[in-house]
PDB file of C-alpha atoms in Angstrom:
ATOM      1  CA  UNK A 299      50.443  65.963  11.468  1.00  0.00           C
ATOM      2  CA  UNK A 300      52.001  63.106   9.464  1.00  0.00           C
ATOM      3  CA  UNK A 301      48.803  61.125   9.832  1.00  0.00           C
ATOM      4  CA  UNK A 302      46.720  64.008   8.452  1.00  0.00           C
ATOM      5  CA  UNK A 303      49.076  64.442   5.456  1.00  0.00           C
ATOM      6  CA  UNK A 304      48.889  60.680   4.782  1.00  0.00           C
ATOM      7  CA  UNK A 305      45.066  60.824   4.883  1.00  0.00           C
ATOM      8  CA  UNK A 306      45.009  63.697   2.382  1.00  0.00           C
ATOM      9  CA  UNK A 307      47.442  61.901   0.050  1.00  0.00           C
ATOM     10  CA  UNK A 308      45.392  58.680   0.270  1.00  0.00           C
ATOM     11  CA  UNK A 309      42.230  60.592  -0.708  1.00  0.00           C
ATOM     12  CA  UNK A 310      43.840  62.483  -3.603  1.00  0.00           C
ATOM     13  CA  UNK A 311      45.740  59.556  -5.206  1.00  0.00           C
ATOM     14  CA  UNK A 312      42.654  57.509  -6.249  1.00  0.00           C
ATOM     15  CA  UNK A 313      41.102  60.618  -7.787  1.00  0.00           C
ATOM     16  CA  UNK A 314      44.249  61.246  -9.840  1.00  0.00           C
ATOM     17  CA  UNK A 315      44.375  57.611 -10.946  1.00  0.00           C
ATOM     18  CA  UNK A 316      40.717  57.634 -12.051  1.00  0.00           C
ATOM     19  CA  UNK A 317      41.245  60.974 -13.759  1.00  0.00           C
ATOM     20  CA  UNK A 318      44.018  59.400 -15.860  1.00  0.00           C
ATOM     21  CA  UNK A 319      41.711  56.533 -16.944  1.00  0.00           C
ATOM     22  CA  UNK A 320      38.983  58.834 -18.163  1.00  0.00           C
ATOM     23  CA  UNK A 321      38.312  60.755 -21.331  1.00  0.00           C
ATOM     24  CA  UNK A 322      36.748  64.205 -21.423  1.00  0.00           C
ATOM     25  CA  UNK A 323      33.833  64.431 -23.809  1.00  0.00           C
ATOM     26  CA  UNK A 324      32.552  67.928 -24.556  1.00  0.00           C
ATOM     27  CA  UNK A 325      28.795  68.232 -24.119  1.00  0.00           C
ATOM     28  CA  UNK A 326      27.807  71.768 -25.012  1.00  0.00           C
ATOM     29  CA  UNK A 327      29.222  74.122 -22.419  1.00  0.00           C
ATOM     30  CA  UNK A 328      30.120  71.406 -19.890  1.00  0.00           C
ATOM     31  CA  UNK A 329      32.673  68.641 -19.898  1.00  0.00           C
ATOM     32  CA  UNK A 330      31.903  65.162 -18.554  1.00  0.00           C
ATOM     33  CA  UNK A 331      34.493  62.619 -17.430  1.00  0.00           C
ATOM     34  CA  UNK A 332      33.644  59.282 -19.057  1.00  0.00           C
ATOM     35  CA  UNK A 333      35.573  56.087 -18.307  1.00  0.00           C
ATOM     36  CA  UNK A 334      36.926  54.348 -21.387  1.00  0.00           C
ATOM     37  CA  UNK A 335      34.388  51.926 -22.909  1.00  0.00           C
ATOM     38  CA  UNK A 336      36.321  50.842 -25.970  1.00  0.00           C
ATOM     39  CA  UNK A 337      37.670  47.447 -24.891  1.00  0.00           C
ATOM     40  CA  UNK A 338      35.793  44.164 -24.877  1.00  0.00           C
ATOM     41  CA  UNK A 339      36.365  41.855 -21.926  1.00  0.00           C
ATOM     42  CA  UNK A 340      35.281  38.586 -20.288  1.00  0.00           C
ATOM     43  CA  UNK A 341      33.909  37.925 -16.831  1.00  0.00           C
ATOM     44  CA  UNK A 342      33.396  34.587 -15.063  1.00  0.00           C
ATOM     45  CA  UNK A 343      35.778  33.139 -17.658  1.00  0.00           C
ATOM     46  CA  UNK A 344      36.975  29.526 -17.382  1.00  0.00           C
ATOM     47  CA  UNK A 345      38.866  27.562 -20.049  1.00  0.00           C
ATOM     48  CA  UNK A 346      40.327  24.085 -20.311  1.00  0.00           C
ATOM     49  CA  UNK A 347      42.475  22.588 -23.049  1.00  0.00           C
ATOM     50  CA  UNK A 348      42.657  18.805 -22.832  1.00  0.00           C
ATOM     51  CA  UNK A 349      43.941  16.541 -25.601  1.00  0.00           C
ATOM     52  CA  UNK A 350      42.094  17.686 -28.726  1.00  0.00           C
ATOM     53  CA  UNK A 351      39.188  19.387 -26.928  1.00  0.00           C
ATOM     54  CA  UNK A 352      39.043  23.044 -25.869  1.00  0.00           C
ATOM     55  CA  UNK A 353      36.273  24.044 -23.440  1.00  0.00           C
ATOM     56  CA  UNK A 354      35.432  27.611 -22.486  1.00  0.00           C
ATOM     57  CA  UNK A 355      32.612  29.368 -20.668  1.00  0.00           C
ATOM     58  CA  UNK A 356      31.918  32.811 -19.341  1.00  0.00           C
ATOM     59  CA  UNK A 357      30.299  36.121 -20.134  1.00  0.00           C
ATOM     60  CA  UNK A 358      31.599  38.399 -22.853  1.00  0.00           C
ATOM     61  CA  UNK A 359      31.102  42.168 -22.759  1.00  0.00           C
ATOM     62  CA  UNK A 360      31.624  43.512 -26.278  1.00  0.00           C
ATOM     63  CA  UNK A 361      32.463  47.151 -26.865  1.00  0.00           C
ATOM     64  CA  UNK A 362      34.394  48.382 -29.922  1.00  0.00           C
ATOM     65  CA  UNK A 363      36.829  45.459 -30.185  1.00  0.00           C
ATOM     66  CA  UNK A 364      36.396  41.785 -31.034  1.00  0.00           C
ATOM     67  CA  UNK A 365      36.932  39.204 -28.295  1.00  0.00           C
ATOM     68  CA  UNK A 366      38.932  36.148 -29.335  1.00  0.00           C
ATOM     69  CA  UNK A 367      37.700  32.813 -27.953  1.00  0.00           C
ATOM     70  CA  UNK A 368      40.355  30.490 -29.384  1.00  0.00           C
ATOM     71  CA  UNK A 369      42.789  30.361 -32.261  1.00  0.00           C
ATOM     72  CA  UNK A 370      44.100  27.208 -33.874  1.00  0.00           C
ATOM     73  CA  UNK A 371      46.542  26.093 -36.526  1.00  0.00           C
ATOM     74  CA  UNK A 372      45.735  23.362 -39.042  1.00  0.00           C
ATOM     75  CA  UNK A 373      48.611  21.506 -40.700  1.00  0.00           C
ATOM     76  CA  UNK A 374      46.252  20.495 -43.514  1.00  0.00           C
ATOM     77  CA  UNK A 375      42.573  20.877 -44.379  1.00  0.00           C
ATOM     78  CA  UNK A 376      40.609  19.311 -41.536  1.00  0.00           C
ATOM     79  CA  UNK A 377      37.394  19.574 -39.531  1.00  0.00           C
ATOM     80  CA  UNK A 378      36.628  21.036 -36.126  1.00  0.00           C
ATOM     81  CA  UNK A 379      33.369  20.620 -34.240  1.00  0.00           C
ATOM     82  CA  UNK A 380      31.957  23.559 -32.285  1.00  0.00           C
ATOM     83  CA  UNK A 381      29.250  22.713 -29.743  1.00  0.00           C
ATOM     84  CA  UNK A 382      27.601  24.619 -26.920  1.00  0.00           C
ATOM     85  CA  UNK A 383      25.229  27.475 -26.395  1.00  0.00           C
ATOM     86  CA  UNK A 384      24.958  31.232 -26.203  1.00  0.00           C
ATOM     87  CA  UNK A 385      22.444  32.642 -23.719  1.00  0.00           C
ATOM     88  CA  UNK A 386      21.109  36.074 -22.783  1.00  0.00           C
ATOM     89  CA  UNK A 387      22.651  37.476 -25.970  1.00  0.00           C
ATOM     90  CA  UNK A 388      22.000  41.022 -27.085  1.00  0.00           C
ATOM     91  CA  UNK A 389      20.900  41.412 -30.705  1.00  0.00           C
ATOM     92  CA  UNK A 390      24.276  42.799 -31.850  1.00  0.00           C
ATOM     93  CA  UNK A 391      26.378  39.853 -30.629  1.00  0.00           C
ATOM     94  CA  UNK A 392      27.882  37.424 -33.162  1.00  0.00           C
ATOM     95  CA  UNK A 393      30.118  34.376 -32.782  1.00  0.00           C
ATOM     96  CA  UNK A 394      32.318  34.168 -35.881  1.00  0.00           C
ATOM     97  CA  UNK A 395      34.886  31.771 -37.355  1.00  0.00           C
ATOM     98  CA  UNK A 396      37.575  33.446 -39.497  1.00  0.00           C
ATOM     99  CA  UNK A 397      39.530  31.120 -41.787  1.00  0.00           C
ATOM    100  CA  UNK A 398      43.165  31.627 -42.845  1.00  0.00           C
ATOM    101  CA  UNK A 399      42.049  33.123 -46.182  1.00  0.00           C
ATOM    102  CA  UNK A 400      39.912  35.732 -44.384  1.00  0.00           C
ATOM    103  CA  UNK A 401      36.526  34.106 -45.025  1.00  0.00           C
ATOM    104  CA  UNK A 402      34.162  34.659 -42.108  1.00  0.00           C
ATOM    105  CA  UNK A 403      31.404  32.275 -41.056  1.00  0.00           C
ATOM    106  CA  UNK A 404      28.798  33.500 -38.556  1.00  0.00           C
ATOM    107  CA  UNK A 405      28.051  30.686 -36.093  1.00  0.00           C
ATOM    108  CA  UNK A 406      25.618  32.595 -33.850  1.00  0.00           C
ATOM    109  CA  UNK A 407      23.916  35.946 -34.288  1.00  0.00           C
ATOM    110  CA  UNK A 408      22.058  37.408 -31.300  1.00  0.00           C
ATOM    111  CA  UNK A 409      19.340  35.687 -29.279  1.00  0.00           C
ATOM    112  CA  UNK A 410      19.736  32.427 -27.355  1.00  0.00           C
ATOM    113  CA  UNK A 411      21.046  29.636 -29.547  1.00  0.00           C
ATOM    114  CA  UNK A 412      22.573  26.208 -29.337  1.00  0.00           C
ATOM    115  CA  UNK A 413      25.580  25.462 -31.513  1.00  0.00           C
ATOM    116  CA  UNK A 414      26.462  22.148 -33.134  1.00  0.00           C
ATOM    117  CA  UNK A 415      28.563  22.986 -36.190  1.00  0.00           C
ATOM    118  CA  UNK A 416      31.205  21.051 -38.063  1.00  0.00           C
ATOM    119  CA  UNK A 417      33.580  23.480 -39.770  1.00  0.00           C
ATOM    120  CA  UNK A 418      36.008  22.562 -42.496  1.00  0.00           C
ATOM    121  CA  UNK A 419      39.164  24.480 -41.673  1.00  0.00           C
ATOM    122  CA  UNK A 420      41.865  25.250 -44.213  1.00  0.00           C
ATOM    123  CA  UNK A 421      45.580  24.842 -43.673  1.00  0.00           C
ATOM    124  CA  UNK A 422      46.856  27.767 -41.634  1.00  0.00           C
ATOM    125  CA  UNK A 423      45.669  29.739 -38.618  1.00  0.00           C
ATOM    126  CA  UNK A 424      41.975  30.270 -37.885  1.00  0.00           C
ATOM    127  CA  UNK A 425      40.192  31.963 -35.016  1.00  0.00           C
ATOM    128  CA  UNK A 426      36.768  31.889 -33.357  1.00  0.00           C
ATOM    129  CA  UNK A 427      35.747  35.191 -31.798  1.00  0.00           C
ATOM    130  CA  UNK A 428      32.824  37.332 -30.647  1.00  0.00           C
ATOM    131  CA  UNK A 429      32.083  40.603 -32.436  1.00  0.00           C
ATOM    132  CA  UNK A 430      29.498  43.356 -32.275  1.00  0.00           C
ATOM    133  CA  UNK A 431      28.280  45.280 -29.271  1.00  0.00           C
ATOM    134  CA  UNK A 432      26.445  43.809 -26.305  1.00  0.00           C
ATOM    135  CA  UNK A 433      26.793  40.948 -23.846  1.00  0.00           C
ATOM    136  CA  UNK A 434      26.135  37.228 -23.669  1.00  0.00           C
ATOM    137  CA  UNK A 435      26.821  34.134 -21.593  1.00  0.00           C
ATOM    138  CA  UNK A 436      28.366  31.213 -23.440  1.00  0.00           C
ATOM    139  CA  UNK A 437      29.550  27.624 -23.069  1.00  0.00           C
ATOM    140  CA  UNK A 438      31.569  26.197 -25.935  1.00  0.00           C
ATOM    141  CA  UNK A 439      33.393  22.971 -26.678  1.00  0.00           C
ATOM    142  CA  UNK A 440      35.683  22.887 -29.701  1.00  0.00           C
ATOM    143  CA  UNK A 441      36.904  19.457 -30.851  1.00  0.00           C
ATOM    144  CA  UNK A 442      39.986  19.525 -33.053  1.00  0.00           C
ATOM    145  CA  UNK A 443      40.368  17.303 -36.085  1.00  0.00           C
ATOM    146  CA  UNK A 444      43.546  15.533 -37.116  1.00  0.00           C
ATOM    147  CA  UNK A 445      46.451  17.954 -37.546  1.00  0.00           C
ATOM    148  CA  UNK A 446      44.752  20.842 -35.705  1.00  0.00           C
ATOM    149  CA  UNK A 447      46.454  22.403 -32.704  1.00  0.00           C
ATOM    150  CA  UNK A 448      44.908  25.007 -30.405  1.00  0.00           C
ATOM    151  CA  UNK A 449      46.814  28.247 -29.961  1.00  0.00           C
ATOM    152  CA  UNK A 450      46.107  31.248 -27.814  1.00  0.00           C
ATOM    153  CA  UNK A 451      42.916  31.526 -25.824  1.00  0.00           C
ATOM    154  CA  UNK A 452      41.012  34.646 -24.836  1.00  0.00           C
ATOM    155  CA  UNK A 453      43.103  37.352 -23.264  1.00  0.00           C
TER     156      UNK A 453
END
């Protein structure tokens, strides 16, 4: 009897957990359970921060949120070099640098592209991130200039 009760509980618990992760979307007279698709995420993600070089590779899956690659703080105006490539990119995918004053520079927009950009970064905190909707594989190497320190990586 205890074994049968345990089997029933083990079957019902996953259903309740999945039910809590879903969102009901009304479609006419029926309701459909749809899993949340509003968060961007990485897969096959690997990063390395060594001396003044930050390397990262993986696949990004963009939904409704941006996906941070790396942030950095510059003590003074300096340069950083961004090298690498973006492959199998959907048309809506962009790799963007946002400076401390809010200026955005698009480094890659859709399609397969190689990157070899030298960016002048202003004093303060900047970030490189993916935005849009879609997926892509990427390999990036970011070389910091004098007075630039890498902060948080992708979460």
